Short mmCIF file of C-alpha atoms and ligand atoms in Angstrom, two decimals:
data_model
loop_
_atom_site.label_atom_id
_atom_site.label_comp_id
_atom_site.label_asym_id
_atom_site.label_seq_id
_atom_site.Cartn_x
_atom_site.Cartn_y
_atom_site.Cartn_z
CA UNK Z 8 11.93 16.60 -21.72
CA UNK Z 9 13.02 14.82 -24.52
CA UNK Z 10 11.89 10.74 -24.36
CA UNK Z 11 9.11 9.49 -22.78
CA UNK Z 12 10.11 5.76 -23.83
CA UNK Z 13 7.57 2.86 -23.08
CA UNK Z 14 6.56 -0.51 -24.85
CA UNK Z 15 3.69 -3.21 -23.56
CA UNK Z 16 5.71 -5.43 -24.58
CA UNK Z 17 8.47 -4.86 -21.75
CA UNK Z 18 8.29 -7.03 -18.22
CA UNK Z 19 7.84 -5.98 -14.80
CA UNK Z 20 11.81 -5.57 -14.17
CA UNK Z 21 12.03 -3.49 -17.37
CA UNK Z 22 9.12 -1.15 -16.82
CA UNK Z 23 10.23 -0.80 -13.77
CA UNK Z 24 13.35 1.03 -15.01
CA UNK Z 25 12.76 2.32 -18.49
CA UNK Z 26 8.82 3.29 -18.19
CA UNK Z 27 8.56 7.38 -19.02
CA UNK Z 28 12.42 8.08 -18.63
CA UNK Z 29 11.78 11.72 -19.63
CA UNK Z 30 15.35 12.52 -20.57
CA UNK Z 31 16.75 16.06 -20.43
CA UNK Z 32 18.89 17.44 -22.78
CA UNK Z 33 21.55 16.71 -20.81
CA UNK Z 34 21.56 13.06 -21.20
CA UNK Z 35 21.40 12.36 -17.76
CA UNK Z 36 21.31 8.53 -17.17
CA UNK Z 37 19.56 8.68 -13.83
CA UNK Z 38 16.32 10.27 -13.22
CA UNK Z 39 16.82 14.65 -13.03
CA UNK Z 40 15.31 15.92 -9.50
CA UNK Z 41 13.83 19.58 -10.43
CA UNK Z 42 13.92 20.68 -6.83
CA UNK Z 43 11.87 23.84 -7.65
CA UNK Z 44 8.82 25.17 -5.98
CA UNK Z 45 7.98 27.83 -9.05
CA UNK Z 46 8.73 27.92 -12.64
CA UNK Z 47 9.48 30.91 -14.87
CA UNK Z 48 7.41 32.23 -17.73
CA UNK Z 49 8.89 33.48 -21.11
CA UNK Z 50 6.72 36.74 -21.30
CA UNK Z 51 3.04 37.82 -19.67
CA UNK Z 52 1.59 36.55 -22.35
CA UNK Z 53 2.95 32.90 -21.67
CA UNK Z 54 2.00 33.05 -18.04
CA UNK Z 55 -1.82 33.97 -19.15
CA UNK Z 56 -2.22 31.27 -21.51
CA UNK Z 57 -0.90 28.71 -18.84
CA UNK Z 58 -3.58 30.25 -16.49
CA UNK Z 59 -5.87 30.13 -19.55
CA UNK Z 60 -4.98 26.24 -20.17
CA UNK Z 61 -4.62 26.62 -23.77
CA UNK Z 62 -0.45 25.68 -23.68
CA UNK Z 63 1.37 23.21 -21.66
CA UNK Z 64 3.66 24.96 -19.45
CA UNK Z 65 4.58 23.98 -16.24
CA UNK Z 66 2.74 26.33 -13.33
CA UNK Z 67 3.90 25.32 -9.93
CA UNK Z 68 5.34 22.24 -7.98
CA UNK Z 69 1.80 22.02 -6.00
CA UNK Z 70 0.40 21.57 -9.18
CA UNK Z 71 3.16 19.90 -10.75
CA UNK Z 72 6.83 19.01 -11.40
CA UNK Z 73 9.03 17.12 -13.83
CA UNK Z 74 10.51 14.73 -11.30
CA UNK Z 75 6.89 14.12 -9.83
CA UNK Z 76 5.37 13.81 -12.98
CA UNK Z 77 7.82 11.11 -14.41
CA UNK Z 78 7.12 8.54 -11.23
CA UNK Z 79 3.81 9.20 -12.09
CA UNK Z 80 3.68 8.28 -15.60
CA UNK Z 81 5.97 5.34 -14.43
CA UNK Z 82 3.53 3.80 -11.48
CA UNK Z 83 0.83 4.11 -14.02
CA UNK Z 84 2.28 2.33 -16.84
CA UNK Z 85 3.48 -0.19 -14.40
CA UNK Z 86 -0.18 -0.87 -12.71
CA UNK Z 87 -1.78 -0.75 -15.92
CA UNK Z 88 -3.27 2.72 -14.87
CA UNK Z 89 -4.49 5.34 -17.50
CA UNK Z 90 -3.66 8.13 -14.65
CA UNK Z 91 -1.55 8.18 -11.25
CA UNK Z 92 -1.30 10.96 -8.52
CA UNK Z 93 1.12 11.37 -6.14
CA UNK Z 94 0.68 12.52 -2.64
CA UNK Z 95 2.64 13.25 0.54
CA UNK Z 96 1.77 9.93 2.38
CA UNK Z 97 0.14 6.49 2.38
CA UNK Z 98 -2.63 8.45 4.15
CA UNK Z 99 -2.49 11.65 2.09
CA UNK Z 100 -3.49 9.26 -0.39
CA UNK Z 101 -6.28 7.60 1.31
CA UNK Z 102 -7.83 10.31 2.59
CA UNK Z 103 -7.76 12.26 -1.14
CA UNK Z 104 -9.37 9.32 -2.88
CA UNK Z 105 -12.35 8.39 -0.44
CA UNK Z 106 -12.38 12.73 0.14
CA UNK Z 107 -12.72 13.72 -3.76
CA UNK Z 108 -15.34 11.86 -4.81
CA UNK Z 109 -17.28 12.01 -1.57
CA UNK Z 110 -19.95 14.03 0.06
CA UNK Z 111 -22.18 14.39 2.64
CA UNK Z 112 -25.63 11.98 2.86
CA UNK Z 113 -23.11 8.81 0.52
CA UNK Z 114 -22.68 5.90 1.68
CA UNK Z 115 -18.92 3.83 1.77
CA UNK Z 116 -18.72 0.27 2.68
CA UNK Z 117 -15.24 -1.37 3.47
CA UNK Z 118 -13.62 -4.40 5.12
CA UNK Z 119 -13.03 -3.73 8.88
CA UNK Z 120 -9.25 -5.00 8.50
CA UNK Z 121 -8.07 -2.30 7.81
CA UNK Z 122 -4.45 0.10 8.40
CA UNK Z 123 -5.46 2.26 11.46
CA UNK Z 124 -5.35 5.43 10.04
CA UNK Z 125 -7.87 4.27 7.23
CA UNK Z 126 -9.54 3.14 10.24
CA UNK Z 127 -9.82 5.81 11.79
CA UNK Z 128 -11.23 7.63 8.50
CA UNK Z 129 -14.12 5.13 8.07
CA UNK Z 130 -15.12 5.02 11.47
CA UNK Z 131 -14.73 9.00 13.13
CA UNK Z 132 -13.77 11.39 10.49
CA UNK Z 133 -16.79 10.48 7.16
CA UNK Z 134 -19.45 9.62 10.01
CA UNK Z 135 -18.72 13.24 11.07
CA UNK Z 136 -19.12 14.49 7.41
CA UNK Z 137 -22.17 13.53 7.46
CA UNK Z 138 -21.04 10.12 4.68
CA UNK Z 139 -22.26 6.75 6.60
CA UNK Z 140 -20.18 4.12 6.60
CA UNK Z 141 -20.19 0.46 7.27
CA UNK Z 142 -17.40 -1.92 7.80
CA UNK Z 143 -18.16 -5.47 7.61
CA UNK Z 144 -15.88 -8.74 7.67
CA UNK Z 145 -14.52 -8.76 4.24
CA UNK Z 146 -14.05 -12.42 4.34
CA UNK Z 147 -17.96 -12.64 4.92
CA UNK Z 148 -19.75 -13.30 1.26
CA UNK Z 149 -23.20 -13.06 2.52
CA UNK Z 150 -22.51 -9.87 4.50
CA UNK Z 151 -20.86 -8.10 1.34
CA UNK Z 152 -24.09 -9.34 -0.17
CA UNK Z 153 -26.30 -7.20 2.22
CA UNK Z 154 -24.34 -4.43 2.56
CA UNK Z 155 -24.13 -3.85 -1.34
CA UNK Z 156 -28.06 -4.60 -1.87
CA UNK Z 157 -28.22 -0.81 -1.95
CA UNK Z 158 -26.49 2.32 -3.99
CA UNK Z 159 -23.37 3.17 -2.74
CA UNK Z 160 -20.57 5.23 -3.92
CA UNK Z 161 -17.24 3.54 -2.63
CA UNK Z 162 -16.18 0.17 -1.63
CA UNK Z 163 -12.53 0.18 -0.11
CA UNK Z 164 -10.69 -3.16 0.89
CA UNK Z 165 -6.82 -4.36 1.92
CA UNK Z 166 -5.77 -7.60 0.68
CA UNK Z 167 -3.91 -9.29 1.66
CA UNK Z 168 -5.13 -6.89 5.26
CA UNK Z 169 -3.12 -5.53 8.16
CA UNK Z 170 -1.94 -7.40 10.57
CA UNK Z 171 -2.99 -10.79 10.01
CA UNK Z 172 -2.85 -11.13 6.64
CA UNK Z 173 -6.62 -11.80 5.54
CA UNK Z 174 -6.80 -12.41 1.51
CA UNK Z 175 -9.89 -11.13 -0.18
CA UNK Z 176 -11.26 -12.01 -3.41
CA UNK Z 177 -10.80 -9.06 -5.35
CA UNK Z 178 -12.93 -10.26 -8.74
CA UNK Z 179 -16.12 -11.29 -6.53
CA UNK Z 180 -15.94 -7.92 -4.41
CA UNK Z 181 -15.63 -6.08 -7.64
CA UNK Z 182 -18.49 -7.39 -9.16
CA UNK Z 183 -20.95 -6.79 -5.83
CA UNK Z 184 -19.53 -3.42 -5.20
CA UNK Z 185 -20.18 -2.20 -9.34
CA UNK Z 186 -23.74 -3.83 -9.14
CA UNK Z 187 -24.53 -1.28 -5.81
CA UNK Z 188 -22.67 1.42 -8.74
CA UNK Z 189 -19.21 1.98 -6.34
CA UNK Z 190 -16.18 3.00 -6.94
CA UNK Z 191 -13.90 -0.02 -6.12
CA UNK Z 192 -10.57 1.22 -4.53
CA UNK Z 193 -8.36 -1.51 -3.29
CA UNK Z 194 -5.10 -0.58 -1.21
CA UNK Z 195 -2.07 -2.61 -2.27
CA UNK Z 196 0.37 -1.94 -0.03
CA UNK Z 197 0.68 -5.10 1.45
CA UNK Z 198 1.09 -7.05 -1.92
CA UNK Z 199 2.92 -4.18 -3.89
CA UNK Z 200 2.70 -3.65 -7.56
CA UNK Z 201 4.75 -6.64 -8.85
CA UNK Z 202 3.00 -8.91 -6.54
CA UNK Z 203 -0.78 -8.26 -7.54
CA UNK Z 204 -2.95 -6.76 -10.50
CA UNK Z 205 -6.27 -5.35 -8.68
CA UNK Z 206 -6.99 -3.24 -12.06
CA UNK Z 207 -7.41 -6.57 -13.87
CA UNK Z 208 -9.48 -7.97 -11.50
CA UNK Z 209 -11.93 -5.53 -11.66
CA UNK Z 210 -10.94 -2.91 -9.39
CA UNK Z 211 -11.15 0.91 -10.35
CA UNK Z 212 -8.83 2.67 -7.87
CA UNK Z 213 -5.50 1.30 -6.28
CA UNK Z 214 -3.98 3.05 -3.33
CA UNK Z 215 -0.17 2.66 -1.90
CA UNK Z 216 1.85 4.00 0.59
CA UNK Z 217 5.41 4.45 -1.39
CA UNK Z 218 6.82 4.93 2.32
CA UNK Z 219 6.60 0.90 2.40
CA UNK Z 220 8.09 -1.43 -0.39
CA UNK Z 221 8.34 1.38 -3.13
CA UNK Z 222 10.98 3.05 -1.51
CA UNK Z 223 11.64 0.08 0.54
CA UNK Z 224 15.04 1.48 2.20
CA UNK Z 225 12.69 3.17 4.97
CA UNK Z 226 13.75 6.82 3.31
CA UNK Z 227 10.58 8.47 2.83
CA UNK Z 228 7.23 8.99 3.05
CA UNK Z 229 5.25 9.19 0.09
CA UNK Z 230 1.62 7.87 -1.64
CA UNK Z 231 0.18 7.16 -4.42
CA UNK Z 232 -3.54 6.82 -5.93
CA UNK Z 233 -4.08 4.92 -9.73
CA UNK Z 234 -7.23 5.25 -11.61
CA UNK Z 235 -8.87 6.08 -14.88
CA UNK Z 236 -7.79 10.11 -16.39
CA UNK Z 237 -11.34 10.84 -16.09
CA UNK Z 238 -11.58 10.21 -12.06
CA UNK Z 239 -8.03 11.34 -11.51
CA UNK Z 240 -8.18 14.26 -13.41
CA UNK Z 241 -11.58 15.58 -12.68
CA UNK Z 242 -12.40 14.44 -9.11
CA UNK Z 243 -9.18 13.50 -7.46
CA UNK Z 244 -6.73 16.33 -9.14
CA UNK Z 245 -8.73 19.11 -7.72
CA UNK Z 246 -9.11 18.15 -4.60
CA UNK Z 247 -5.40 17.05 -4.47
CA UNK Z 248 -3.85 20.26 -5.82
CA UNK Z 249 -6.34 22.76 -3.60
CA UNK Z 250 -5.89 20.98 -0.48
CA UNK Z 251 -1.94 20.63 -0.99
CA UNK Z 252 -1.94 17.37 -0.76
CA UNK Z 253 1.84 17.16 -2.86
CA UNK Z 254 4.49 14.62 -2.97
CA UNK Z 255 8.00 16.58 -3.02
CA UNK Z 256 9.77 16.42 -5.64
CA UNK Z 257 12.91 14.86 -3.66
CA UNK Z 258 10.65 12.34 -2.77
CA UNK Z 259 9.50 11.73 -5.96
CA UNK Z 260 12.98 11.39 -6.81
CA UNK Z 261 14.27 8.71 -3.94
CA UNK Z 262 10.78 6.94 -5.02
CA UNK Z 263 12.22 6.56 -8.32
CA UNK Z 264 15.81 4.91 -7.11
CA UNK Z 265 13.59 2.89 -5.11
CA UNK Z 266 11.32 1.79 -8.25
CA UNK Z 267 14.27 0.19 -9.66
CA UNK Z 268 14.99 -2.81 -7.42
CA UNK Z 269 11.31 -2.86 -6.78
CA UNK Z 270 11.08 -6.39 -8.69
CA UNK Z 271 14.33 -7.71 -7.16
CA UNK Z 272 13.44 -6.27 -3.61
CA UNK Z 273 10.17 -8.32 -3.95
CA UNK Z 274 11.03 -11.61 -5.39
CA UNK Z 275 13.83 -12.10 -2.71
CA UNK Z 276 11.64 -10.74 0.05
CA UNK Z 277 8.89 -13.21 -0.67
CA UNK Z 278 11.40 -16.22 -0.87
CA UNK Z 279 12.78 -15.13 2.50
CA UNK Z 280 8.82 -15.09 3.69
CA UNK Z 281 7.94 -18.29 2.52
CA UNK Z 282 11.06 -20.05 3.59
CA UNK Z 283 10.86 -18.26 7.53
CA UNK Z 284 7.03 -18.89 7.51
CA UNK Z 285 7.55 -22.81 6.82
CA UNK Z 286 10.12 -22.51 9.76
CA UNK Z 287 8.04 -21.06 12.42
CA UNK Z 288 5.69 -23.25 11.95
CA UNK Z 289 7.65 -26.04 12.90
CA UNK Z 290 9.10 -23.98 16.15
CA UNK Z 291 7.90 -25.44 19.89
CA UNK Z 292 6.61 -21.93 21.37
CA UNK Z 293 5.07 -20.71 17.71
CA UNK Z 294 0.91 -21.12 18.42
CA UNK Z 295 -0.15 -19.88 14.54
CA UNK Z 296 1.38 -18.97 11.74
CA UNK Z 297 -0.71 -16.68 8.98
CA UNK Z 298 1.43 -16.42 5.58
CA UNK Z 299 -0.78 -16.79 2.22
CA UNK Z 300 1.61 -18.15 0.66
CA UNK Z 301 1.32 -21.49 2.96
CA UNK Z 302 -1.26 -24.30 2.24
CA UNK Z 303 -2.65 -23.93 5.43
CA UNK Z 304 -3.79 -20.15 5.34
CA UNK Z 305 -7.60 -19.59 5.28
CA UNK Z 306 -7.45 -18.01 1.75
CA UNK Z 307 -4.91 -20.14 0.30
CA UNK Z 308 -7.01 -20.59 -3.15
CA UNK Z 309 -7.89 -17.10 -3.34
CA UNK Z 310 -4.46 -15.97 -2.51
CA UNK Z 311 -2.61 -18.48 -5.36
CA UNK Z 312 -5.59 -17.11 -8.01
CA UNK Z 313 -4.46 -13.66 -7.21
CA UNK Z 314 -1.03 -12.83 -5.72
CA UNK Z 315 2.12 -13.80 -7.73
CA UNK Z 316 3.66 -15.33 -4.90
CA UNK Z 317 3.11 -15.11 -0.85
CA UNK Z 318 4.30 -11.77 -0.07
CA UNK Z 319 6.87 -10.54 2.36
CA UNK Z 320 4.26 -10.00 5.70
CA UNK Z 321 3.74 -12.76 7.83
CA UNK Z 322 1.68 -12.71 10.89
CA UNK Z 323 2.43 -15.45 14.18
CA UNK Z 324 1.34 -16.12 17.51
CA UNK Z 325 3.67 -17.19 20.02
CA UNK Z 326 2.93 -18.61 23.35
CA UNK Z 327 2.51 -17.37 26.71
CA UNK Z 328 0.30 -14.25 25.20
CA UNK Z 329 1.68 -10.49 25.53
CA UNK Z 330 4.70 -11.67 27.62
CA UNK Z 331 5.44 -13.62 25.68
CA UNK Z 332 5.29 -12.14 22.73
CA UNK Z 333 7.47 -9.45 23.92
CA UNK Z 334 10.24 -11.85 25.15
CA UNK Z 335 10.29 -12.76 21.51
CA UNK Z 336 10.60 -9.96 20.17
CA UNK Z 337 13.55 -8.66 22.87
CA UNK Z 338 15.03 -11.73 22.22
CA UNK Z 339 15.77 -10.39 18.38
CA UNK Z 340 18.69 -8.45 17.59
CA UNK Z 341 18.74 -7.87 13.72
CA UNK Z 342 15.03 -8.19 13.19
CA UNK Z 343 13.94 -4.67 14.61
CA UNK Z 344 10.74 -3.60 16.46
CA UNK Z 345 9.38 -1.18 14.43
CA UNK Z 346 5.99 -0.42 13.05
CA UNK Z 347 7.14 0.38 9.81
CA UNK Z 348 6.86 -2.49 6.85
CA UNK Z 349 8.24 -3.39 3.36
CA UNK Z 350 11.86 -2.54 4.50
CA UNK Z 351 14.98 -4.11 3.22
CA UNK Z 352 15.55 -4.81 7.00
CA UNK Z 353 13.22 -7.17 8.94
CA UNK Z 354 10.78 -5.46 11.47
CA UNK Z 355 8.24 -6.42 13.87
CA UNK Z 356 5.39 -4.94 15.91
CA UNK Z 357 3.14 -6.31 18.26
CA UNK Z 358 -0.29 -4.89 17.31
CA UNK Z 359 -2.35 -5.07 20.37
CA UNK Z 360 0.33 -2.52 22.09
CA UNK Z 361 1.06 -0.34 19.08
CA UNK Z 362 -0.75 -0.06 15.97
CA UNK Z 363 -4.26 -1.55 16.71
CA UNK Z 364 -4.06 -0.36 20.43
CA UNK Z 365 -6.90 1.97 19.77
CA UNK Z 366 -9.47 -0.36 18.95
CA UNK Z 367 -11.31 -2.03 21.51
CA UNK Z 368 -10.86 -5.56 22.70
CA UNK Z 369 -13.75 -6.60 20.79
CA UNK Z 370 -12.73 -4.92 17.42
CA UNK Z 371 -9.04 -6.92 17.88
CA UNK Z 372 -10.89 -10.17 18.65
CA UNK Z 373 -12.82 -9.75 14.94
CA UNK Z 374 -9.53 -9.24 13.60
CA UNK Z 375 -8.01 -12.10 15.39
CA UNK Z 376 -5.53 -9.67 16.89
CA UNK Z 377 -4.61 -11.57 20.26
CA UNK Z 378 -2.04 -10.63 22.56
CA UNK Z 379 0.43 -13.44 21.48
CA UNK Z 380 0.19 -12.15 17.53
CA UNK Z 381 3.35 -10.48 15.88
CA UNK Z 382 3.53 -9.00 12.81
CA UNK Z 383 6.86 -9.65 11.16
CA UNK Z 384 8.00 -7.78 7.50
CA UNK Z 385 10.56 -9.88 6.57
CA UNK Z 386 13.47 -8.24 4.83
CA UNK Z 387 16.71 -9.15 2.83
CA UNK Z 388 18.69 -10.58 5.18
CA UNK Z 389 20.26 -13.94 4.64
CA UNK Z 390 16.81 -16.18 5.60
CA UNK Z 391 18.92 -18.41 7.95
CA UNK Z 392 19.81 -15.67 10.22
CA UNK Z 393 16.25 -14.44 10.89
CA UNK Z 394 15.44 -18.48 11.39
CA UNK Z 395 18.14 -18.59 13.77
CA UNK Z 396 16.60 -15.14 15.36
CA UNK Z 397 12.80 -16.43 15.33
CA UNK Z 398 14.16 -19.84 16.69
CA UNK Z 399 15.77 -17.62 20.25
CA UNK Z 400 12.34 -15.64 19.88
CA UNK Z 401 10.39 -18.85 19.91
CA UNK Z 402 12.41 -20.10 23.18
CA UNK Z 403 12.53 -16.97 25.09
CA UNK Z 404 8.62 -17.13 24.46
CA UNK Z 405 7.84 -20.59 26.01
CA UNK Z 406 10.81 -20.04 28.78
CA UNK Z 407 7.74 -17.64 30.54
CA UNK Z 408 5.99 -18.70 32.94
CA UNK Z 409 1.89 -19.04 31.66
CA UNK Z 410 -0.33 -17.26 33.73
C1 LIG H 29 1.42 2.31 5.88
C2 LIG H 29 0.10 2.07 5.29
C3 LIG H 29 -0.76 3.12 4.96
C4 LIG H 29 -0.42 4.57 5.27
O1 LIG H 29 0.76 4.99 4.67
P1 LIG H 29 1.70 6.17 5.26
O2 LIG H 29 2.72 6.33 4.20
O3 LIG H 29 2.23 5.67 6.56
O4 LIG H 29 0.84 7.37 5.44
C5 LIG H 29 -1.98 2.82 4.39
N1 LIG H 29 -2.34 1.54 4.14
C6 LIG H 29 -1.55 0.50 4.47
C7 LIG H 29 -2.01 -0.89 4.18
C8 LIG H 29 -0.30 0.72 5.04
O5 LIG H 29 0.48 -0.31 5.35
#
């Protein structure tokens, strides 16, 4: 490796290309991808002090690789991170950072809006380790309040949340959850890297999926967890590496193509969001529109303090409930129905049926999941087409009959 080039000085856009480009001799202008498992030793003597940990020499991909260990460097100097790891997934990396620091007879509290998987976690799988949990309506001060009158060891929150797009005030949580002494993770998938700091509002993990806007061409799978070197090298490492929980290094390597256009991908994605979200609310047939970018979102303050623009997920009800929502979204035919999000193409799932069909009626009614809601990632396309689209979806919606 020859240069691992950085200044603070550089933007978003430029980080975003020229952050830890650990040249090879070659001169290679795009990032190398070691796809290698194992790496060779000079003599027995070489291979002993690497075991020994008194040289730097590379060991093995599960512990870690060149193309691996350059997105890392590069997520971290972009968040503003003093360490990054990369895992396999979104969840790999969710799991490994409430996991590693976590044991039996702790206590987590976290906002109930949460990605189902993470979900899932929180309510079955730490319960069962013996680590209580408690999941509260992060929008709820008071309840925050309570919940962090006593020690606990990690808070973990969404904003802006899945699927409908709650925004949560990052600084105040901070400051509750370090008084009860947690660790404050916040996942960012929803508002990406470019599009919110939680590090400088007080947060001291961030989580991503890469599968979403980082690679952003719906490619691969691949996550990410930022933090300080102490908690990343002594609590999360560890459990990382002996579990296997490893990002390949192709991955890595489609991550970092991905990286690239992050900025671009973003700013144009949020402009198509806020100009489609300002449409549908003017369409007959559209019931509620939940963008925080828009005036009229709950959290619009919060969201303008904290978000550089609106994001690229919206969240609308249409009429006529769950048939009606899915004559919208069969009335679409470039906006896909997938429940995949952050993709250069537009998708859209209907929750209630897909991914918060597990939870009970009650749990979507907290979240204000009702059967009319859709979930829409808006993507790249020219922003008058998918008004166009939404504008069929809108009709084919009221054209049921109610009841
Ligand atoms: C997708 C997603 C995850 C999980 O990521 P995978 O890469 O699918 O494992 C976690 N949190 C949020 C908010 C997500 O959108």
């Amino acid at each position: 490796m020859s240069s691992h080039t950085h200044s603070s000085s550089w933007r978003t856009a430029t980080h975003l290309l020229h952050d830890a480009r650990n040249r090879t001799p070659h001169g290679e202008t795009s990032d190398g991808l070691f796809l290698t498992s194992g790496f060779v030793y000079d003599n027995a003597e070489q291979a002993a002090a690497t075991f020994e940990g008194t040289i730097d020499h590379l060991q093995y991909s599960r512990y870690g690789n060149p193309t691996v260990d350059t997105l890392q460097e590069r997520l971290a100097l972009l968040e503003g991170a003093e360490a990054c790891l990369m895992t396999s997934t979104g969840m790999g990396a969710v799991s490994c950072a409430l996991l590693a620091g976590l044991k039996a007879g702790d206590r987590v509290v976290a906002s109930s809006a949460l990605f189902g998987s993470t979900h899932w976690l929180l309510s079955h799988l730490l319960p069962s380790y013996g680590i209580d949990t408690v999941l509260l309506d992060g929008r709820d001060d008071k309840a925050w309040e309570e919940a962090l009158s006593q020690p606990t060891s990690v808070v973990l929150i969404e904003t802006p949340s899945n699927p409908m797009l709650d925004v949560l005030d990052i600084q105040r949580i901070a400051e509750r959850a370090h008084k009860a002494g947690a660790v404050f993770m916040v996942d960012n998938v929803f508002a990406t890297p470019v599009g919110q700091r939680p590090l400088e509002l007080g947060a001291d993990v961030v989580i991503y999926s890469c599968t979403k806007h980082l690679d952003g061409q719906g490619r691969v799978m691949g996550g990410a967890v930022l933090g300080s070197k102490e908690w990343v090298t002594e609590k999360l490492q560890p459990f990382a590496r002996n579990t296997g929980n490893t990002l390949s290094p192709f991955n890595a390597w489609v991550l970092l193509k991905g990286m690239e256009t992050l900025d671009l991908r973003a700013q144009k994605m949020a402009s198509n969001a806020a100009r489609v979200a300002d449409a549908l609310a003017e369409l007959p047939g559209v019931t509620k529109v939940f963008y925080p970018g828009r005036k009229d979102h709950p959290q619009a303050s919060i969201a303008q303090r904290q978000m550089r623009d609106g994001g690229s997920m919206i969240a609308f009800e249409v009429a006529n409930g769950k048939e009606g929502a899915f004559a919208c979204m069969n009335a679409f035919s470039i906006i896909a129905i997938s429940n995949n999000l952050g993709d250069a193409r537009s998708l859209v799932t209907h929750p209630a049926t897909t991914t918060h069909k597990k939870l009970t009626e009650e749990e979507r009614a907290q979240l204000r999941i009702t059967d009319g809601s859709i979930r829409f990632s808006v993507g790249l396309e020219d922003p008058a087409d998918l008004i166009d689209e939404l504008t069929r979806g809108a009709q084919a919606a009221l054209a049921i009959k109610a009841g």
